[in-house]
Amino acid sequence: MASRFFVASSSDYDEEEEQQQQKEEEELEEKEENQEEAKENKQKSNVAKFFDDSWKSSEKRVVRSEKQKRWAELEFAINKVLDELTYANFKTSFEEFQSLMKLHSKSQKAIKQHGYPNFFIRGASDIQQQVKDLLPDNKDLRRFAQELEKFVVPFQDKLNEFAEHPENFQDEEEEEDEFQQDDDDDFEDDADADEGPGKWFIKSDDDNEEKNSDDDEDKDDKKEKRKNNNKSEVDYAEMIEQRLMASKNEVITDQTAREELDKDKLSRSKGKVITDTERLSILLHRVEDEKLKNDIQLEICFTIMQGSSEKAIPLTDWRLVLNILPKFRKPEEAEMLTPLFERLSRDFWARSVDPRTTFNPETNQLHQLQAEFNTSLTRFCDLLEADKKYAFVIRLQIIMLENCYHELAPSFEDRIARRARMSAAEVAAEETNQKEGLRARTPRELLRSILLKLSEDEGMFDANTTLSLKVRASLYYAIHLAYNGHPRQAQQLVGVLPDIPPELPFVRILNNRAFAEIGIAAFMTGDYRTAYNSLKGFTKNPVASNAILGQHPRIYAPWLNIDPAALEAYHYISAMMLDIPALTTFNYDDQVLLINGKTHKELQKKVGITACPESILDKIAVAIERCKRGEWQLARETLKYEIERYIPDPRLFERDLKLMSLCSYLLTANQYYDAVEIKTLKKQFDLEYEIDEKTKEKVNSRDVEDCLRMMHQGRSPVVNANIMFQAEFDNDYVKFALNEKETILGEYGRTLSTKGDMLQNDLILLEPTSNAY
């Protein structure tokens, strides 16, 4: 029988081939049970090679040992830090250093087994030296230096040795760990056995036996490996279960708890925390002695205080410590736990500011705990103030001001208002001294005097409080005065602060934020002059940066940011309210106007004012023209977008807009009419009724009468501007002096006479007068 794989072959050769194949099949059948897995791999290999023999790779994959991987990662991280420091990229270098610290924590197992590698000690020494050299001229490296100082503590002795004998830390030849082959090595071995020019020929018995023995060994190794893995998993699960059972069955007495607590305290005093809140919580629930419980509760607080600042405080620890804090009632305990509140506040803001955790459900739960946190904070503040620990009081009150933006207790608000009034009194006294020719004190001297009184009368500051801390506290108080409806007092308080040097950038940002908040609060309360004065510094900058606006992620959370367009709207609308009286009388001076008079002159050259304005200045100019005509509805419609977007409760602003439009209308009517009915004015300007805040019912409004009374005294409503208004009024009419003037619509070529002249002379105008007023 001829072989179909070859062109020519002898019959003897065919018989020999058949005998060899038969013999091979018999041997394979005998070992089929022991070589099942190897046989399957061989079949797969033969099928793959029949169709395509290019699949095989001549290189074997290898797996590096734990030591090699960790050493390579550490060396790469150290080089990255050094490169960034070389190029003076301090922010990036600190981020790379934080990554190095994390890798160092992951490499503890390898470090314990093999010690610190020489390249690590050399690199750490280089980083330490570079930071030390750059620190005097670059204050941004302060935090880097602090974290680096903590990082090198575990291997400080190695660094000292390297400084004395650097030759002992040269490049060492690392022992090459044996590489572990992948699980498919036996599969490749099977393929190797069959490859070659004579792969279709019969192999010798010795080759088959050697191959089968190798397969048996590989199979035994795999079974042993799987067995060990399963055993390790079972052992780990049993260990966890045994540990849980041991903790439940553990006998904890007051004596054993006291001994364990003493060890924890001793270790903590040396700078190393060896326990955790979970273990201390178990001790707390097992002991019975009240004093021991109090000591364990304090130790829980200290453990959280000294925890890593790089890790967030778990919610379980938040809830645990908030349940514990109400049990501390002594001033000395409140003094010891003041750093705890600072640590908790930093953790709260770190989670709130980070965009990765802002909308995290866990952050939402944390915000729900803020009210409880503020309650404990207020109580501790009262305990320290009663004990006259003023240095700790101010630290807690600053945290209170940072966390309680929109809600304050009435007593706290009253204290703030009193401090602001004291500041205003000091300013008034200083002005009196200047008038009497006495030596005027510098702003720093004035501030020192005010803060001294705050220290004596309110117990706010003591001799250990720095000026920077005092200024920050004063700015926070100014912000809260503004939030609680006292923008003018807040402006007086901020006005007496000294110039803040560039060395205090965060204080300057806080100062800018105070002016922005004062301007917003003043606008919302109808104090347009204070709003204009506080916000004019922001609109001068075409692009308002975070520093200008007083916004910074380390001080304010994202949801407390201020929209620059809102400040622009508040500023120009306030200027409009202040300019309307002067623009109505036609005898204004451009230097007196808050909005440049050129804007109004250019507007008059335009064809009508009914076109849709786009920019905020165009809108303001159009609104002013409409207010001058008494068309307050159209003026409100012009500013509709700004009102709806930036004024949450527009009722006060709309009332002020009506009164200013009424004032402008009466100033104009004084020139053309002899009398106007008050009832008509109320209806035209929608000032007939107002809502009683107590009863929530409609009552007759006296706004028109009050407006007339102020105007009769030479003052405009709302903004209290100087005006000239000659008229008499009673309960029914406003009576003007009889005269003849050119109408403000002179560009249309119309001249109107007073009503009295029209009736007396029985004149008939050629054109209707309804367009006038």
PDB file of C-alpha atoms in Angstrom, residues 314-315 318-319 347-348 351-352 360-373:
ATOM      1  CA  PRO A 314     -14.641  56.636  57.436  1.00  0.00           C
ATOM      2  CA  LEU A 315     -18.297  57.433  58.053  1.00  0.00           C
ATOM      3  CA  TRP A 318     -17.609  60.158  61.994  1.00  0.00           C
ATOM      4  CA  ARG A 319     -20.719  58.687  63.598  1.00  0.00           C
ATOM      5  CA  ASP A 347     -11.894  66.054  56.067  1.00  0.00           C
ATOM      6  CA  PHE A 348     -15.379  67.472  55.407  1.00  0.00           C
ATOM      7  CA  ARG A 351     -14.494  65.486  50.357  1.00  0.00           C
ATOM      8  CA  SER A 352     -16.833  68.341  49.439  1.00  0.00           C
ATOM      9  CA  ASN A 360     -20.766  60.502  46.085  1.00  0.00           C
ATOM     10  CA  PRO A 361     -23.592  58.981  48.217  1.00  0.00           C
ATOM     11  CA  GLU A 362     -21.132  58.749  51.103  1.00  0.00           C
ATOM     12  CA  THR A 363     -20.477  62.508  50.863  1.00  0.00           C
ATOM     13  CA  ASN A 364     -24.218  63.090  50.933  1.00  0.00           C
ATOM     14  CA  GLN A 365     -24.457  61.107  54.172  1.00  0.00           C
ATOM     15  CA  LEU A 366     -21.558  63.129  55.551  1.00  0.00           C
ATOM     16  CA  HIS A 367     -23.410  66.383  54.845  1.00  0.00           C
ATOM     17  CA  GLN A 368     -26.346  65.050  56.828  1.00  0.00           C
ATOM     18  CA  LEU A 369     -24.038  64.818  59.853  1.00  0.00           C
ATOM     19  CA  GLN A 370     -22.983  68.480  59.587  1.00  0.00           C
ATOM     20  CA  ALA A 371     -25.798  69.786  61.809  1.00  0.00           C
ATOM     21  CA  GLU A 372     -24.743  67.447  64.625  1.00  0.00           C
ATOM     22  CA  PHE A 373     -21.118  68.484  64.105  1.00  0.00           C
TER      23      PHE A 373
END
